[in-house]
Structure formats: structure tokens, C-alpha cells
Amino acid sequence: MINELNQKVGEMSYDGLISDLNPPVEVRGRAIAKSTEKQTFVRGTIFAKSAGTNKLYVLGSVPEAGDTLLPDCVLCDDTTVGTADDVNVAVYTAGCFNPEKTTVKGGYEITETDFDELRKRNIVFKAVSN
């Protein structure tokens, strides 16, 4: 009986995305908008939320006419989004992240305004020292 209570149940490897315990990590559910082509987003992708639909688009995406995209969250796990349906995902809505482990839309550079918007949501960035 004692041996049954003391056994290895899984493994976890440190990927360096979360770089500090403050502010505490918060996880919530959100929906990534379906795409015009199948796309895979990696853990650590920064997303912006549409003011019109409340759906997520990778930071650096161009909003549709009359819409606004505000930096909002960081993706928890690798996720593939297709063309048929929006995908519900877990995202970090607060926490301290290593900027070297996050990503945005190809060709886009995160701006100070983006960092300010994320800080308003209690998402901060701190490099990990070796």
C-alpha cells in the first residue's frame, strides 16, 4: 500500500517561458479566431483580443475595418487553428514572462505601447539570467 502512494506520475521540463513568480500566473479560456489557412501557434505566442468579437488574433495581425486589436494574453500550449471553427484555448492572462521565449506575428516587432497594454493586464516581461 505504501509503495502505491509513492510513485512517479509524470514529468515536467522547464522551457523558460515563465521567468518569475510575481505577478502570479493566471490562466483563463479564450477563443482564437479561425483562419484563412491552417496555422500552428506555439506556447508563448502573444495574442491580441478583438474589441468587436472578443476573439484572439496573433499580435501584429491587421484588424478588420472598424475593429481594434489590443494585446491581451500569452498562449499556454501549442495549438493548431483551422479554417472551419474558432478554437478554445488556455491562455495566461497574467504573469511574468521571458521575452526571449515569446513570439508574435512574423515581421512584427512588439512595441512599447504593446508592452504598456500588457502591463495593464498584469503581464510583464523579465529576461532570465544564465
mmCIF file of N, CA and C in Angstrom:
data_model
loop_
_atom_site.group_PDB
_atom_site.id
_atom_site.type_symbol
_atom_site.label_atom_id
_atom_site.label_comp_id
_atom_site.label_asym_id
_atom_site.label_seq_id
_atom_site.Cartn_x
_atom_site.Cartn_y
_atom_site.Cartn_z
ATOM 1 N N MET A 1 0.820 -1.191 0.000
ATOM 2 C CA MET A 1 0.000 0.000 0.000
ATOM 3 C C MET A 1 0.866 1.258 0.000
ATOM 4 N N ILE A 2 1.921 1.303 0.812
ATOM 5 C CA ILE A 2 2.770 2.484 0.878
ATOM 6 C C ILE A 2 3.447 2.735 -0.464
ATOM 7 N N ASN A 3 3.910 1.718 -1.139
ATOM 8 C CA ASN A 3 4.561 1.887 -2.442
ATOM 9 C C ASN A 3 3.610 2.456 -3.486
ATOM 10 N N GLU A 4 2.319 2.175 -3.361
ATOM 11 C CA GLU A 4 1.334 2.709 -4.303
ATOM 12 C C GLU A 4 1.176 4.218 -4.143
ATOM 13 N N LEU A 5 1.423 4.731 -2.967
ATOM 14 C CA LEU A 5 1.275 6.159 -2.720
ATOM 15 C C LEU A 5 2.518 6.953 -3.090
ATOM 16 N N ASN A 6 3.619 6.282 -3.268
ATOM 17 C CA ASN A 6 4.872 6.956 -3.554
ATOM 18 C C ASN A 6 5.399 6.485 -4.905
ATOM 19 N N GLN A 7 4.866 7.084 -5.970
ATOM 20 C CA GLN A 7 5.323 6.705 -7.301
ATOM 21 C C GLN A 7 5.338 7.919 -8.223
ATOM 22 N N LYS A 8 6.151 7.843 -9.219
ATOM 23 C CA LYS A 8 6.268 8.916 -10.205
ATOM 24 C C LYS A 8 5.043 8.882 -11.120
ATOM 25 N N VAL A 9 4.391 10.030 -11.289
ATOM 26 C CA VAL A 9 3.184 10.071 -12.113
ATOM 27 C C VAL A 9 3.380 10.843 -13.416
ATOM 28 N N GLY A 10 4.476 11.547 -13.573
ATOM 29 C CA GLY A 10 4.703 12.302 -14.799
ATOM 30 C C GLY A 10 5.991 13.090 -14.718
ATOM 31 N N GLU A 11 6.273 13.795 -15.806
ATOM 32 C CA GLU A 11 7.467 14.621 -15.862
ATOM 33 C C GLU A 11 7.112 16.012 -16.345
ATOM 34 N N MET A 12 7.941 16.956 -15.970
ATOM 35 C CA MET A 12 7.777 18.318 -16.443
ATOM 36 C C MET A 12 9.161 18.852 -16.788
ATOM 37 N N SER A 13 9.262 19.483 -17.909
ATOM 38 C CA SER A 13 10.537 20.107 -18.258
ATOM 39 C C SER A 13 10.345 21.624 -18.271
ATOM 40 N N TYR A 14 11.346 22.325 -17.843
ATOM 41 C CA TYR A 14 11.300 23.786 -17.759
ATOM 42 C C TYR A 14 11.661 24.366 -19.112
ATOM 43 N N ASP A 15 10.745 25.126 -19.700
ATOM 44 C CA ASP A 15 11.007 25.706 -21.023
ATOM 45 C C ASP A 15 11.424 27.170 -20.955
ATOM 46 N N GLY A 16 11.407 27.778 -19.783
ATOM 47 C CA GLY A 16 11.887 29.150 -19.623
ATOM 48 C C GLY A 16 10.888 30.231 -19.963
ATOM 49 N N LEU A 17 9.639 29.884 -20.293
ATOM 50 C CA LEU A 17 8.655 30.906 -20.644
ATOM 51 C C LEU A 17 8.314 31.773 -19.436
ATOM 52 N N ILE A 18 8.012 31.142 -18.323
ATOM 53 C CA ILE A 18 7.675 31.892 -17.113
ATOM 54 C C ILE A 18 8.973 32.195 -16.380
ATOM 55 N N SER A 19 9.220 33.489 -16.152
ATOM 56 C CA SER A 19 10.525 33.883 -15.620
ATOM 57 C C SER A 19 10.518 34.352 -14.178
ATOM 58 N N ASP A 20 9.337 34.496 -13.572
ATOM 59 C CA ASP A 20 9.276 34.912 -12.166
ATOM 60 C C ASP A 20 7.905 34.540 -11.616
ATOM 61 N N LEU A 21 7.801 34.522 -10.299
ATOM 62 C CA LEU A 21 6.540 34.172 -9.650
ATOM 63 C C LEU A 21 5.629 35.371 -9.426
ATOM 64 N N ASN A 22 6.155 36.571 -9.628
ATOM 65 C CA ASN A 22 5.369 37.789 -9.439
ATOM 66 C C ASN A 22 5.357 38.612 -10.704
ATOM 67 N N PRO A 23 4.217 39.038 -11.186
ATOM 68 C CA PRO A 23 2.898 38.750 -10.656
ATOM 69 C C PRO A 23 2.535 37.277 -10.859
ATOM 70 N N PRO A 24 1.645 36.767 -10.020
ATOM 71 C CA PRO A 24 1.256 35.364 -10.141
ATOM 72 C C PRO A 24 0.617 35.065 -11.497
ATOM 73 N N VAL A 25 0.860 33.866 -11.987
ATOM 74 C CA VAL A 25 0.281 33.428 -13.254
ATOM 75 C C VAL A 25 -1.223 33.217 -13.077
ATOM 76 N N GLU A 26 -1.992 33.686 -14.057
ATOM 77 C CA GLU A 26 -3.433 33.419 -14.110
ATOM 78 C C GLU A 26 -3.724 32.802 -15.465
ATOM 79 N N VAL A 27 -4.556 31.779 -15.479
ATOM 80 C CA VAL A 27 -4.925 31.095 -16.721
ATOM 81 C C VAL A 27 -6.431 31.202 -16.907
ATOM 82 N N ARG A 28 -6.821 31.517 -18.132
ATOM 83 C CA ARG A 28 -8.244 31.611 -18.472
ATOM 84 C C ARG A 28 -8.456 31.011 -19.856
ATOM 85 N N GLY A 29 -9.696 30.812 -20.200
ATOM 86 C CA GLY A 29 -10.041 30.322 -21.525
ATOM 87 C C GLY A 29 -10.396 31.472 -22.447
ATOM 88 N N ARG A 30 -9.965 31.368 -23.691
ATOM 89 C CA ARG A 30 -10.296 32.346 -24.727
ATOM 90 C C ARG A 30 -10.470 31.581 -26.045
ATOM 91 N N ALA A 31 -10.929 32.261 -27.075
ATOM 92 C CA ALA A 31 -11.109 31.641 -28.387
ATOM 93 C C ALA A 31 -10.231 32.324 -29.422
ATOM 94 N N ILE A 32 -9.426 31.520 -30.111
ATOM 95 C CA ILE A 32 -8.643 32.035 -31.237
ATOM 96 C C ILE A 32 -9.542 31.972 -32.461
ATOM 97 N N ALA A 33 -9.599 33.073 -33.205
ATOM 98 C CA ALA A 33 -10.443 33.139 -34.400
ATOM 99 C C ALA A 33 -9.933 32.179 -35.466
ATOM 100 N N LYS A 34 -10.880 31.539 -36.165
ATOM 101 C CA LYS A 34 -10.489 30.665 -37.270
ATOM 102 C C LYS A 34 -9.708 31.474 -38.292
ATOM 103 N N SER A 35 -8.946 30.777 -39.101
ATOM 104 C CA SER A 35 -8.021 31.430 -40.024
ATOM 105 C C SER A 35 -8.398 31.127 -41.469
ATOM 106 N N THR A 36 -7.778 31.834 -42.387
ATOM 107 C CA THR A 36 -7.996 31.547 -43.809
ATOM 108 C C THR A 36 -7.178 30.346 -44.258
ATOM 109 N N GLU A 37 -6.178 29.969 -43.432
ATOM 110 C CA GLU A 37 -5.391 28.771 -43.695
ATOM 111 C C GLU A 37 -4.997 28.156 -42.355
ATOM 112 N N LYS A 38 -4.759 26.853 -42.346
ATOM 113 C CA LYS A 38 -4.395 26.153 -41.114
ATOM 114 C C LYS A 38 -3.077 26.709 -40.582
ATOM 115 N N GLN A 39 -3.047 27.036 -39.268
ATOM 116 C CA GLN A 39 -1.860 27.605 -38.633
ATOM 117 C C GLN A 39 -1.622 26.929 -37.289
ATOM 118 N N THR A 40 -0.354 26.786 -36.931
ATOM 119 C CA THR A 40 0.001 26.281 -35.611
ATOM 120 C C THR A 40 0.700 27.393 -34.843
ATOM 121 N N PHE A 41 0.197 27.667 -33.654
ATOM 122 C CA PHE A 41 0.780 28.675 -32.779
ATOM 123 C C PHE A 41 1.485 27.951 -31.633
ATOM 124 N N VAL A 42 2.687 28.407 -31.295
ATOM 125 C CA VAL A 42 3.475 27.754 -30.250
ATOM 126 C C VAL A 42 3.205 28.389 -28.894
ATOM 127 N N ARG A 43 3.473 27.617 -27.866
ATOM 128 C CA ARG A 43 3.391 28.111 -26.489
ATOM 129 C C ARG A 43 4.234 29.380 -26.391
ATOM 130 N N GLY A 44 3.667 30.427 -25.800
ATOM 131 C CA GLY A 44 4.384 31.686 -25.672
ATOM 132 C C GLY A 44 3.999 32.714 -26.724
ATOM 133 N N THR A 45 3.106 32.340 -27.652
ATOM 134 C CA THR A 45 2.637 33.315 -28.644
ATOM 135 C C THR A 45 1.782 34.367 -27.937
ATOM 136 N N ILE A 46 2.047 35.623 -28.235
ATOM 137 C CA ILE A 46 1.272 36.719 -27.654
ATOM 138 C C ILE A 46 0.095 37.016 -28.572
ATOM 139 N N PHE A 47 -1.091 37.103 -27.977
ATOM 140 C CA PHE A 47 -2.302 37.366 -28.747
ATOM 141 C C PHE A 47 -2.921 38.701 -28.374
ATOM 142 N N ALA A 48 -3.609 39.288 -29.342
ATOM 143 C CA ALA A 48 -4.405 40.490 -29.139
ATOM 144 C C ALA A 48 -5.871 40.085 -29.221
ATOM 145 N N LYS A 49 -6.714 40.795 -28.472
ATOM 146 C CA LYS A 49 -8.146 40.490 -28.479
ATOM 147 C C LYS A 49 -8.899 41.554 -29.263
ATOM 148 N N SER A 50 -9.821 41.090 -30.087
ATOM 149 C CA SER A 50 -10.656 41.983 -30.882
ATOM 150 C C SER A 50 -11.661 42.690 -29.979
ATOM 151 N N ALA A 51 -11.758 44.004 -30.125
ATOM 152 C CA ALA A 51 -12.743 44.771 -29.367
ATOM 153 C C ALA A 51 -14.152 44.455 -29.851
ATOM 154 N N GLY A 52 -14.273 44.048 -31.113
ATOM 155 C CA GLY A 52 -15.584 43.768 -31.683
ATOM 156 C C GLY A 52 -16.110 42.374 -31.407
ATOM 157 N N THR A 53 -15.238 41.372 -31.493
ATOM 158 C CA THR A 53 -15.701 39.979 -31.373
ATOM 159 C C THR A 53 -15.197 39.265 -30.122
ATOM 160 N N ASN A 54 -14.250 39.849 -29.409
ATOM 161 C CA ASN A 54 -13.587 39.234 -28.252
ATOM 162 C C ASN A 54 -12.790 37.985 -28.614
ATOM 163 N N LYS A 55 -12.511 37.771 -29.884
ATOM 164 C CA LYS A 55 -11.698 36.635 -30.312
ATOM 165 C C LYS A 55 -10.239 37.067 -30.395
ATOM 166 N N LEU A 56 -9.346 36.072 -30.329
ATOM 167 C CA LEU A 56 -7.916 36.341 -30.331
ATOM 168 C C LEU A 56 -7.318 36.256 -31.729
ATOM 169 N N TYR A 57 -6.347 37.141 -31.965
ATOM 170 C CA TYR A 57 -5.546 37.159 -33.190
ATOM 171 C C TYR A 57 -4.105 37.351 -32.751
ATOM 172 N N VAL A 58 -3.174 36.693 -33.425
ATOM 173 C CA VAL A 58 -1.775 36.812 -33.046
ATOM 174 C C VAL A 58 -1.373 38.287 -33.106
ATOM 175 N N LEU A 59 -0.605 38.730 -32.100
ATOM 176 C CA LEU A 59 -0.194 40.132 -32.032
ATOM 177 C C LEU A 59 0.592 40.494 -33.286
ATOM 178 N N GLY A 60 0.173 41.577 -33.925
ATOM 179 C CA GLY A 60 0.776 42.010 -35.181
ATOM 180 C C GLY A 60 -0.170 41.828 -36.349
ATOM 181 N N SER A 61 -1.310 41.166 -36.092
ATOM 182 C CA SER A 61 -2.319 40.997 -37.140
ATOM 183 C C SER A 61 -2.986 42.338 -37.421
ATOM 184 N N VAL A 62 -3.469 42.494 -38.628
ATOM 185 C CA VAL A 62 -4.173 43.712 -39.025
ATOM 186 C C VAL A 62 -5.658 43.517 -38.726
ATOM 187 N N PRO A 63 -6.255 44.430 -37.949
ATOM 188 C CA PRO A 63 -7.679 44.271 -37.632
ATOM 189 C C PRO A 63 -8.561 44.535 -38.849
ATOM 190 N N GLU A 64 -9.755 43.947 -38.818
ATOM 191 C CA GLU A 64 -10.723 44.224 -39.877
ATOM 192 C C GLU A 64 -11.194 45.668 -39.726
ATOM 193 N N ALA A 65 -11.742 46.214 -40.794
ATOM 194 C CA ALA A 65 -12.203 47.601 -40.787
ATOM 195 C C ALA A 65 -13.164 47.843 -39.623
ATOM 196 N N GLY A 66 -12.902 48.895 -38.873
ATOM 197 C CA GLY A 66 -13.758 49.272 -37.759
ATOM 198 C C GLY A 66 -13.482 48.524 -36.467
ATOM 199 N N ASP A 67 -12.512 47.634 -36.456
ATOM 200 C CA ASP A 67 -12.193 46.869 -35.256
ATOM 201 C C ASP A 67 -10.859 47.337 -34.678
ATOM 202 N N THR A 68 -10.623 47.002 -33.437
ATOM 203 C CA THR A 68 -9.372 47.310 -32.754
ATOM 204 C C THR A 68 -8.863 46.033 -32.098
ATOM 205 N N LEU A 69 -7.565 45.800 -32.210
ATOM 206 C CA LEU A 69 -6.938 44.660 -31.547
ATOM 207 C C LEU A 69 -6.016 45.180 -30.452
ATOM 208 N N LEU A 70 -6.246 44.734 -29.216
ATOM 209 C CA LEU A 70 -5.416 45.146 -28.087
ATOM 210 C C LEU A 70 -4.667 43.945 -27.533
ATOM 211 N N PRO A 71 -3.361 44.093 -27.267
ATOM 212 C CA PRO A 71 -2.582 42.993 -26.679
ATOM 213 C C PRO A 71 -3.286 42.487 -25.424
ATOM 214 N N ASP A 72 -3.372 41.143 -25.291
ATOM 215 C CA ASP A 72 -4.238 40.614 -24.250
ATOM 216 C C ASP A 72 -3.664 39.462 -23.432
ATOM 217 N N CYS A 73 -2.957 38.512 -24.057
ATOM 218 C CA CYS A 73 -2.618 37.287 -23.339
ATOM 219 C C CYS A 73 -1.480 36.530 -24.022
ATOM 220 N N VAL A 74 -1.028 35.453 -23.349
ATOM 221 C CA VAL A 74 0.058 34.606 -23.848
ATOM 222 C C VAL A 74 -0.462 33.164 -23.905
ATOM 223 N N LEU A 75 -0.232 32.489 -25.004
ATOM 224 C CA LEU A 75 -0.732 31.133 -25.208
ATOM 225 C C LEU A 75 -0.029 30.128 -24.297
ATOM 226 N N CYS A 76 -0.801 29.249 -23.650
ATOM 227 C CA CYS A 76 -0.255 28.246 -22.720
ATOM 228 C C CYS A 76 0.367 27.044 -23.438
ATOM 229 N N ASP A 77 -0.262 26.565 -24.500
ATOM 230 C CA ASP A 77 0.178 25.329 -25.157
ATOM 231 C C ASP A 77 0.148 25.487 -26.675
ATOM 232 N N ASP A 78 0.992 24.708 -27.359
ATOM 233 C CA ASP A 78 0.957 24.697 -28.820
ATOM 234 C C ASP A 78 -0.467 24.380 -29.273
ATOM 235 N N THR A 79 -0.947 25.121 -30.278
ATOM 236 C CA THR A 79 -2.326 24.967 -30.740
ATOM 237 C C THR A 79 -2.398 25.134 -32.246
ATOM 238 N N THR A 80 -3.164 24.257 -32.888
ATOM 239 C CA THR A 80 -3.404 24.382 -34.326
ATOM 240 C C THR A 80 -4.811 24.908 -34.538
ATOM 241 N N VAL A 81 -4.915 25.919 -35.402
ATOM 242 C CA VAL A 81 -6.197 26.541 -35.716
ATOM 243 C C VAL A 81 -6.471 26.313 -37.199
ATOM 244 N N GLY A 82 -7.664 25.817 -37.489
ATOM 245 C CA GLY A 82 -8.038 25.539 -38.871
ATOM 246 C C GLY A 82 -8.899 26.637 -39.467
ATOM 247 N N THR A 83 -9.554 26.296 -40.560
ATOM 248 C CA THR A 83 -10.354 27.269 -41.299
ATOM 249 C C THR A 83 -11.849 27.156 -41.020
ATOM 250 N N ALA A 84 -12.259 26.098 -40.322
ATOM 251 C CA ALA A 84 -13.691 25.872 -40.131
ATOM 252 C C ALA A 84 -14.251 26.508 -38.857
ATOM 253 N N ASP A 85 -13.519 26.358 -37.742
ATOM 254 C CA ASP A 85 -14.054 26.801 -36.450
ATOM 255 C C ASP A 85 -13.017 27.552 -35.638
ATOM 256 N N ASP A 86 -13.521 28.440 -34.764
ATOM 257 C CA ASP A 86 -12.661 29.067 -33.765
ATOM 258 C C ASP A 86 -12.198 27.964 -32.816
ATOM 259 N N VAL A 87 -11.067 28.184 -32.145
ATOM 260 C CA VAL A 87 -10.528 27.172 -31.235
ATOM 261 C C VAL A 87 -10.429 27.743 -29.826
ATOM 262 N N ASN A 88 -11.056 27.050 -28.878
ATOM 263 C CA ASN A 88 -10.957 27.446 -27.470
ATOM 264 C C ASN A 88 -9.628 26.978 -26.915
ATOM 265 N N VAL A 89 -8.918 27.880 -26.236
ATOM 266 C CA VAL A 89 -7.583 27.584 -25.717
ATOM 267 C C VAL A 89 -7.425 28.136 -24.303
ATOM 268 N N ALA A 90 -6.394 27.630 -23.627
ATOM 269 C CA ALA A 90 -5.989 28.187 -22.338
ATOM 270 C C ALA A 90 -4.902 29.218 -22.596
ATOM 271 N N VAL A 91 -5.037 30.370 -21.960
ATOM 272 C CA VAL A 91 -4.055 31.442 -22.124
ATOM 273 C C VAL A 91 -3.687 32.004 -20.760
ATOM 274 N N TYR A 92 -2.476 32.538 -20.681
ATOM 275 C CA TYR A 92 -2.046 33.255 -19.488
ATOM 276 C C TYR A 92 -2.567 34.680 -19.600
ATOM 277 N N THR A 93 -3.349 35.112 -18.617
ATOM 278 C CA THR A 93 -3.865 36.483 -18.611
ATOM 279 C C THR A 93 -3.132 37.346 -17.594
ATOM 280 N N ALA A 94 -2.157 36.755 -16.931
ATOM 281 C CA ALA A 94 -1.278 37.485 -16.013
ATOM 282 C C ALA A 94 -0.050 36.617 -15.786
ATOM 283 N N GLY A 95 1.056 37.268 -15.441
ATOM 284 C CA GLY A 95 2.271 36.542 -15.135
ATOM 285 C C GLY A 95 3.498 37.295 -15.606
ATOM 286 N N CYS A 96 4.659 36.729 -15.291
ATOM 287 C CA CYS A 96 5.942 37.306 -15.676
ATOM 288 C C CYS A 96 6.604 36.358 -16.668
ATOM 289 N N PHE A 97 6.900 36.851 -17.870
ATOM 290 C CA PHE A 97 7.365 36.015 -18.969
ATOM 291 C C PHE A 97 8.725 36.456 -19.493
ATOM 292 N N ASN A 98 9.484 35.489 -19.970
ATOM 293 C CA ASN A 98 10.787 35.725 -20.579
ATOM 294 C C ASN A 98 10.547 36.226 -22.010
ATOM 295 N N PRO A 99 10.954 37.454 -22.340
ATOM 296 C CA PRO A 99 10.704 37.984 -23.686
ATOM 297 C C PRO A 99 11.376 37.165 -24.790
ATOM 298 N N GLU A 100 12.442 36.434 -24.449
ATOM 299 C CA GLU A 100 13.142 35.609 -25.440
ATOM 300 C C GLU A 100 12.353 34.353 -25.806
ATOM 301 N N LYS A 101 11.332 34.018 -25.018
ATOM 302 C CA LYS A 101 10.547 32.806 -25.249
ATOM 303 C C LYS A 101 9.150 33.102 -25.774
ATOM 304 N N THR A 102 8.868 34.376 -26.048
ATOM 305 C CA THR A 102 7.565 34.736 -26.604
ATOM 306 C C THR A 102 7.702 35.024 -28.087
ATOM 307 N N THR A 103 6.574 35.003 -28.777
ATOM 308 C CA THR A 103 6.585 35.262 -30.213
ATOM 309 C C THR A 103 5.340 36.030 -30.623
ATOM 310 N N VAL A 104 5.444 36.724 -31.737
ATOM 311 C CA VAL A 104 4.332 37.468 -32.327
ATOM 312 C C VAL A 104 4.282 37.139 -33.820
ATOM 313 N N LYS A 105 3.430 37.801 -34.554
ATOM 314 C CA LYS A 105 3.308 37.557 -35.992
ATOM 315 C C LYS A 105 4.638 37.843 -36.684
ATOM 316 N N GLY A 106 4.998 36.978 -37.639
ATOM 317 C CA GLY A 106 6.238 37.152 -38.382
ATOM 318 C C GLY A 106 6.338 38.539 -38.999
ATOM 319 N N GLY A 107 7.482 39.187 -38.824
ATOM 320 C CA GLY A 107 7.700 40.522 -39.371
ATOM 321 C C GLY A 107 7.239 41.647 -38.454
ATOM 322 N N TYR A 108 6.602 41.302 -37.341
ATOM 323 C CA TYR A 108 6.118 42.321 -36.412
ATOM 324 C C TYR A 108 7.054 42.404 -35.212
ATOM 325 N N GLU A 109 7.354 43.626 -34.791
ATOM 326 C CA GLU A 109 8.149 43.829 -33.575
ATOM 327 C C GLU A 109 7.254 44.431 -32.510
ATOM 328 N N ILE A 110 7.269 43.808 -31.347
ATOM 329 C CA ILE A 110 6.446 44.298 -30.248
ATOM 330 C C ILE A 110 6.905 45.705 -29.861
ATOM 331 N N THR A 111 5.943 46.586 -29.626
ATOM 332 C CA THR A 111 6.234 47.990 -29.365
ATOM 333 C C THR A 111 6.109 48.306 -27.872
ATOM 334 N N GLU A 112 6.572 49.482 -27.498
ATOM 335 C CA GLU A 112 6.414 49.929 -26.111
ATOM 336 C C GLU A 112 4.934 50.059 -25.765
ATOM 337 N N THR A 113 4.117 50.470 -26.726
ATOM 338 C CA THR A 113 2.670 50.566 -26.496
ATOM 339 C C THR A 113 2.092 49.183 -26.209
ATOM 340 N N ASP A 114 2.565 48.162 -26.937
ATOM 341 C CA ASP A 114 2.123 46.787 -26.679
ATOM 342 C C ASP A 114 2.502 46.374 -25.257
ATOM 343 N N PHE A 115 3.761 46.640 -24.871
ATOM 344 C CA PHE A 115 4.205 46.301 -23.515
ATOM 345 C C PHE A 115 3.346 47.019 -22.477
ATOM 346 N N ASP A 116 3.022 48.291 -22.719
ATOM 347 C CA ASP A 116 2.189 49.056 -21.784
ATOM 348 C C ASP A 116 0.805 48.433 -21.648
ATOM 349 N N GLU A 117 0.193 48.041 -22.775
ATOM 350 C CA GLU A 117 -1.131 47.412 -22.747
ATOM 351 C C GLU A 117 -1.094 46.095 -21.983
ATOM 352 N N LEU A 118 -0.041 45.315 -22.188
ATOM 353 C CA LEU A 118 0.083 44.041 -21.479
ATOM 354 C C LEU A 118 0.294 44.262 -19.977
ATOM 355 N N ARG A 119 1.081 45.285 -19.628
ATOM 356 C CA ARG A 119 1.285 45.600 -18.208
ATOM 357 C C ARG A 119 -0.037 45.959 -17.529
ATOM 358 N N LYS A 120 -0.922 46.639 -18.244
ATOM 359 C CA LYS A 120 -2.243 46.973 -17.697
ATOM 360 C C LYS A 120 -3.007 45.703 -17.334
ATOM 361 N N ARG A 121 -2.697 44.610 -18.002
ATOM 362 C CA ARG A 121 -3.351 43.325 -17.763
ATOM 363 C C ARG A 121 -2.536 42.445 -16.803
ATOM 364 N N ASN A 122 -1.496 43.018 -16.213
ATOM 365 C CA ASN A 122 -0.625 42.316 -15.272
ATOM 366 C C ASN A 122 0.229 41.241 -15.953
ATOM 367 N N ILE A 123 0.576 41.487 -17.209
ATOM 368 C CA ILE A 123 1.526 40.651 -17.938
ATOM 369 C C ILE A 123 2.792 41.474 -18.102
ATOM 370 N N VAL A 124 3.869 40.967 -17.495
ATOM 371 C CA VAL A 124 5.141 41.688 -17.540
ATOM 372 C C VAL A 124 6.220 40.777 -18.098
ATOM 373 N N PHE A 125 7.331 41.375 -18.477
ATOM 374 C CA PHE A 125 8.424 40.630 -19.088
ATOM 375 C C PHE A 125 9.716 40.876 -18.322
ATOM 376 N N LYS A 126 10.449 39.793 -18.111
ATOM 377 C CA LYS A 126 11.715 39.870 -17.384
ATOM 378 C C LYS A 126 12.615 38.786 -17.959
ATOM 379 N N ALA A 127 13.768 39.211 -18.445
ATOM 380 C CA ALA A 127 14.704 38.249 -19.032
ATOM 381 C C ALA A 127 15.255 37.328 -17.952
ATOM 382 N N VAL A 128 15.531 36.106 -18.359
ATOM 383 C CA VAL A 128 16.121 35.121 -17.449
ATOM 384 C C VAL A 128 17.628 35.210 -17.575
ATOM 385 N N SER A 129 18.296 35.342 -16.436
ATOM 386 C CA SER A 129 19.766 35.379 -16.479
ATOM 387 C C SER A 129 20.307 33.966 -16.388
ATOM 388 N N ASN A 130 21.409 33.735 -17.072
ATOM 389 C CA ASN A 130 22.020 32.394 -17.078
ATOM 390 C C ASN A 130 22.977 32.225 -15.945
#
